[in-house]
Amino acid sequence: MKKINIIIADDHLMFLEGINTILIDMEEIAEVHLATEGNQVIRLLNQFDIGLIISDISMPKMDGIELLTEIKKKHNGVKIIMLSMLDNHRTVHKVIQKGADGFVPKFTSKEELQKAVRTVLGNEQYFSDIIKQRYMESVFERKKYKNIELSPREKEVLALLAEELTSKEISKKLFISVNTVETHRKNILLKTGSKTTTGAVKYAIESGLFD
């Protein structure tokens, strides 16, 4: 069996060292490199022959989802397992859609983490039961919005409303009149069944519009 080099990324040193202790003696693993943020992972990838990355989602400068996107774009042969205390369905859906090879919560057992590593190294995906459950919740959530369609311009306006821009600021940014912005805003509220802009933004997040 060919052994592989791995990177473990987490901004909490105690947790990082704990994961290292769990994995370092696995017969499948040659060297373990530790990183505390995403940019450091990218540098290690360029220095060493890495086969697997185990990364937290919440990290400074470049979070785990940004890192996942970068790796799948430029280092597609490298496997990546995501770890997180977050298991809400929107986060899970985004991680899976971005192409993660595995996803387990941080409170998982030593045995499950090792199983996840072996499964992914065997060219299969591994998602904990709770992750699978959250993913199904996200699919169900999005189905509720399947028949609601916003125009490209309405999506632009809604994205800017989510950034808390005023109608006047949006009109300048999109080179349209304030009245046109207000018309789009009213149409967005009507289509999404929302009473306020906040409700419409919530719709956008739950439907995956901003993913």
Short mmCIF file of C-alpha atoms in Angstrom, two decimals:
data_model
loop_
_atom_site.label_atom_id
_atom_site.label_comp_id
_atom_site.label_asym_id
_atom_site.label_seq_id
_atom_site.Cartn_x
_atom_site.Cartn_y
_atom_site.Cartn_z
CA MET A 1 0.00 0.00 0.00
CA LYS A 2 1.35 3.40 -0.99
CA LYS A 3 1.42 5.78 1.96
CA ILE A 4 0.27 9.36 1.46
CA ASN A 5 1.16 12.72 2.96
CA ILE A 6 -1.66 14.71 4.51
CA ILE A 7 -2.36 18.22 5.76
CA ILE A 8 -4.53 18.95 8.79
CA ALA A 9 -5.84 22.53 8.94
CA ASP A 10 -7.44 24.14 11.97
CA ASP A 11 -6.86 27.47 13.69
CA HIS A 12 -7.13 25.93 17.17
CA LEU A 13 -3.76 24.38 18.03
CA MET A 14 -5.10 22.02 20.69
CA PHE A 15 -7.64 20.54 18.28
CA LEU A 16 -5.03 20.41 15.54
CA GLU A 17 -2.67 18.41 17.74
CA GLY A 18 -5.52 16.13 18.80
CA ILE A 19 -6.37 15.23 15.20
CA ASN A 20 -2.67 14.71 14.50
CA THR A 21 -2.47 12.22 17.38
CA ILE A 22 -5.45 10.28 16.00
CA LEU A 23 -4.07 10.02 12.48
CA ILE A 24 -0.29 9.95 12.71
CA ASP A 25 -0.06 6.23 13.50
CA MET A 26 -2.40 5.11 10.69
CA GLU A 27 -0.52 2.78 8.35
CA GLU A 28 -1.93 4.61 5.31
CA ILE A 29 -0.25 7.88 6.30
CA ALA A 30 3.38 8.85 5.70
CA GLU A 31 3.82 12.46 6.83
CA VAL A 32 1.41 14.84 8.54
CA HIS A 33 1.73 18.58 7.93
CA LEU A 34 -0.10 21.04 10.17
CA ALA A 35 -1.62 24.37 9.09
CA THR A 36 -3.54 27.02 10.97
CA GLU A 37 -5.14 28.79 8.00
CA GLY A 38 -6.05 28.23 4.36
CA ASN A 39 -3.21 30.14 2.72
CA GLN A 40 -0.72 28.01 4.62
CA VAL A 41 -2.40 24.90 3.21
CA ILE A 42 -1.94 26.23 -0.33
CA ARG A 43 1.77 26.85 0.34
CA LEU A 44 2.21 23.32 1.70
CA LEU A 45 0.43 21.92 -1.36
CA ASN A 46 2.99 23.60 -3.57
CA GLN A 47 5.91 22.26 -1.51
CA PHE A 48 4.94 18.65 -0.88
CA ASP A 49 3.21 15.73 -2.59
CA ILE A 50 -0.09 15.80 -0.69
CA GLY A 51 -2.84 13.21 -1.09
CA LEU A 52 -5.36 14.29 1.53
CA ILE A 53 -6.38 17.43 3.39
CA ILE A 54 -8.50 17.46 6.53
CA SER A 55 -9.75 20.98 7.13
CA ASP A 56 -11.93 22.90 9.53
CA ILE A 57 -14.52 25.19 7.94
CA SER A 58 -14.12 28.19 10.26
CA MET A 59 -10.63 29.61 9.76
CA PRO A 60 -9.25 33.16 9.38
CA LYS A 61 -8.20 34.77 6.08
CA MET A 62 -9.33 31.84 3.91
CA ASP A 63 -12.10 29.69 5.39
CA GLY A 64 -12.57 26.00 4.69
CA ILE A 65 -15.16 26.47 1.94
CA GLU A 66 -12.91 28.92 0.08
CA LEU A 67 -10.05 26.47 0.52
CA LEU A 68 -12.20 23.59 -0.76
CA THR A 69 -13.13 25.62 -3.85
CA GLU A 70 -9.48 26.51 -4.53
CA ILE A 71 -8.28 22.92 -4.13
CA LYS A 72 -10.93 21.43 -6.41
CA LYS A 73 -10.09 24.04 -9.02
CA LYS A 74 -6.28 23.77 -8.98
CA HIS A 75 -5.46 20.48 -7.20
CA ASN A 76 -8.35 18.25 -8.21
CA GLY A 77 -6.45 15.04 -7.46
CA VAL A 78 -6.14 15.93 -3.78
CA LYS A 79 -8.85 14.52 -1.51
CA ILE A 80 -10.40 16.76 1.12
CA ILE A 81 -12.42 15.95 4.24
CA MET A 82 -14.17 18.83 5.99
CA LEU A 83 -14.55 19.09 9.75
CA SER A 84 -16.83 21.52 11.53
CA MET A 85 -18.86 22.21 14.64
CA LEU A 86 -21.41 23.60 12.18
CA ASP A 87 -23.82 21.01 10.87
CA ASN A 88 -26.68 23.27 9.70
CA HIS A 89 -28.18 22.19 6.40
CA ARG A 90 -27.09 25.24 4.40
CA THR A 91 -23.42 24.77 5.30
CA VAL A 92 -23.61 21.03 4.62
CA HIS A 93 -25.25 21.60 1.24
CA LYS A 94 -22.60 24.13 0.20
CA VAL A 95 -19.72 21.85 1.25
CA ILE A 96 -21.13 18.86 -0.65
CA GLN A 97 -21.95 20.93 -3.74
CA LYS A 98 -18.38 22.29 -3.76
CA GLY A 99 -17.08 18.73 -4.11
CA ALA A 100 -15.85 17.66 -0.66
CA ASP A 101 -14.84 14.01 -0.51
CA GLY A 102 -15.94 13.73 3.11
CA PHE A 103 -17.57 15.69 5.90
CA VAL A 104 -17.69 14.77 9.58
CA PRO A 105 -18.59 16.92 12.60
CA LYS A 106 -15.83 17.84 15.03
CA PHE A 107 -17.51 15.87 17.80
CA THR A 108 -17.10 12.62 15.86
CA SER A 109 -15.25 9.66 17.39
CA LYS A 110 -11.65 8.66 16.71
CA GLU A 111 -12.92 5.49 15.01
CA GLU A 112 -15.23 7.37 12.66
CA LEU A 113 -12.56 9.88 11.65
CA GLN A 114 -10.18 7.04 10.81
CA LYS A 115 -12.97 5.30 8.89
CA ALA A 116 -13.62 8.51 6.96
CA VAL A 117 -9.93 8.78 6.04
CA ARG A 118 -9.73 5.16 4.87
CA THR A 119 -12.96 5.46 2.89
CA VAL A 120 -11.85 8.61 1.10
CA LEU A 121 -8.41 7.18 0.38
CA GLY A 122 -10.27 4.24 -1.16
CA ASN A 123 -11.77 6.69 -3.68
CA GLU A 124 -15.20 6.76 -2.05
CA GLN A 125 -17.00 9.60 -0.32
CA TYR A 126 -17.69 9.57 3.40
CA PHE A 127 -20.35 11.64 5.16
CA SER A 128 -21.40 11.09 8.76
CA ASP A 129 -25.03 10.14 9.37
CA ILE A 130 -25.82 13.58 10.82
CA ILE A 131 -24.28 15.22 7.75
CA LYS A 132 -26.43 13.08 5.45
CA GLN A 133 -29.47 14.08 7.49
CA ARG A 134 -28.63 17.79 7.20
CA TYR A 135 -28.09 17.43 3.46
CA MET A 136 -31.54 15.88 3.02
CA GLU A 137 -32.98 18.77 5.03
CA SER A 138 -31.29 21.21 2.65
CA VAL A 139 -32.71 19.41 -0.40
CA PHE A 140 -36.20 19.50 1.13
CA GLU A 141 -35.78 23.20 2.00
CA ARG A 142 -34.77 24.11 -1.53
CA LYS A 143 -37.65 22.19 -3.09
CA LYS A 144 -40.03 24.66 -1.44
CA TYR A 145 -38.57 27.40 -3.64
CA LYS A 146 -38.32 25.40 -6.86
CA ASN A 147 -41.17 27.18 -8.62
CA ILE A 148 -40.11 30.69 -7.58
CA GLU A 149 -37.95 32.38 -10.20
CA LEU A 150 -36.34 35.79 -10.05
CA SER A 151 -35.02 37.56 -13.12
CA PRO A 152 -31.25 38.17 -13.37
CA ARG A 153 -31.82 41.85 -12.54
CA GLU A 154 -34.00 40.99 -9.54
CA LYS A 155 -31.25 38.71 -8.27
CA GLU A 156 -28.74 41.55 -8.62
CA VAL A 157 -31.00 43.93 -6.72
CA LEU A 158 -31.66 41.38 -3.99
CA ALA A 159 -27.93 40.68 -3.57
CA LEU A 160 -27.30 44.41 -3.11
CA LEU A 161 -30.21 44.72 -0.69
CA ALA A 162 -28.56 41.92 1.30
CA GLU A 163 -25.48 44.15 1.53
CA GLU A 164 -27.77 46.82 3.07
CA LEU A 165 -27.47 49.25 0.15
CA THR A 166 -30.23 51.85 -0.21
CA SER A 167 -32.36 52.13 -3.34
CA LYS A 168 -30.40 55.24 -4.32
CA GLU A 169 -27.07 53.43 -3.90
CA ILE A 170 -28.35 50.46 -5.91
CA SER A 171 -29.58 52.73 -8.70
CA LYS A 172 -26.10 54.28 -9.03
CA LYS A 173 -24.38 50.89 -8.92
CA LEU A 174 -26.64 49.31 -11.56
CA PHE A 175 -27.15 52.50 -13.62
CA ILE A 176 -30.93 52.38 -13.30
CA SER A 177 -33.43 54.80 -11.79
CA VAL A 178 -34.51 54.70 -8.14
CA ASN A 179 -38.06 54.02 -9.33
CA THR A 180 -36.85 50.97 -11.25
CA VAL A 181 -35.04 49.69 -8.16
CA GLU A 182 -38.23 50.10 -6.14
CA THR A 183 -40.20 48.24 -8.80
CA HIS A 184 -37.73 45.36 -8.67
CA ARG A 185 -37.88 45.35 -4.87
CA LYS A 186 -41.68 45.16 -4.90
CA ASN A 187 -41.58 42.32 -7.44
CA ILE A 188 -39.05 40.45 -5.30
CA LEU A 189 -41.28 40.75 -2.23
CA LEU A 190 -44.30 39.63 -4.24
CA LYS A 191 -42.57 36.61 -5.80
CA THR A 192 -41.00 35.42 -2.56
CA GLY A 193 -44.10 36.08 -0.47
CA SER A 194 -42.05 38.28 1.85
CA LYS A 195 -43.33 41.28 3.79
CA THR A 196 -39.92 42.90 4.20
CA THR A 197 -36.54 43.05 2.52
CA THR A 198 -35.13 41.03 5.42
CA GLY A 199 -37.64 38.28 4.63
CA ALA A 200 -36.62 38.32 0.98
CA VAL A 201 -32.93 38.05 1.91
CA LYS A 202 -33.77 35.11 4.17
CA TYR A 203 -35.49 33.48 1.19
CA ALA A 204 -32.37 34.01 -0.92
CA ILE A 205 -30.15 32.35 1.67
CA GLU A 206 -32.46 29.36 2.24
CA SER A 207 -33.00 28.81 -1.48
CA GLY A 208 -29.27 28.86 -2.20
CA LEU A 209 -29.41 31.98 -4.37
CA PHE A 210 -26.23 33.37 -2.84
CA ASP A 211 -24.27 30.08 -2.96
#
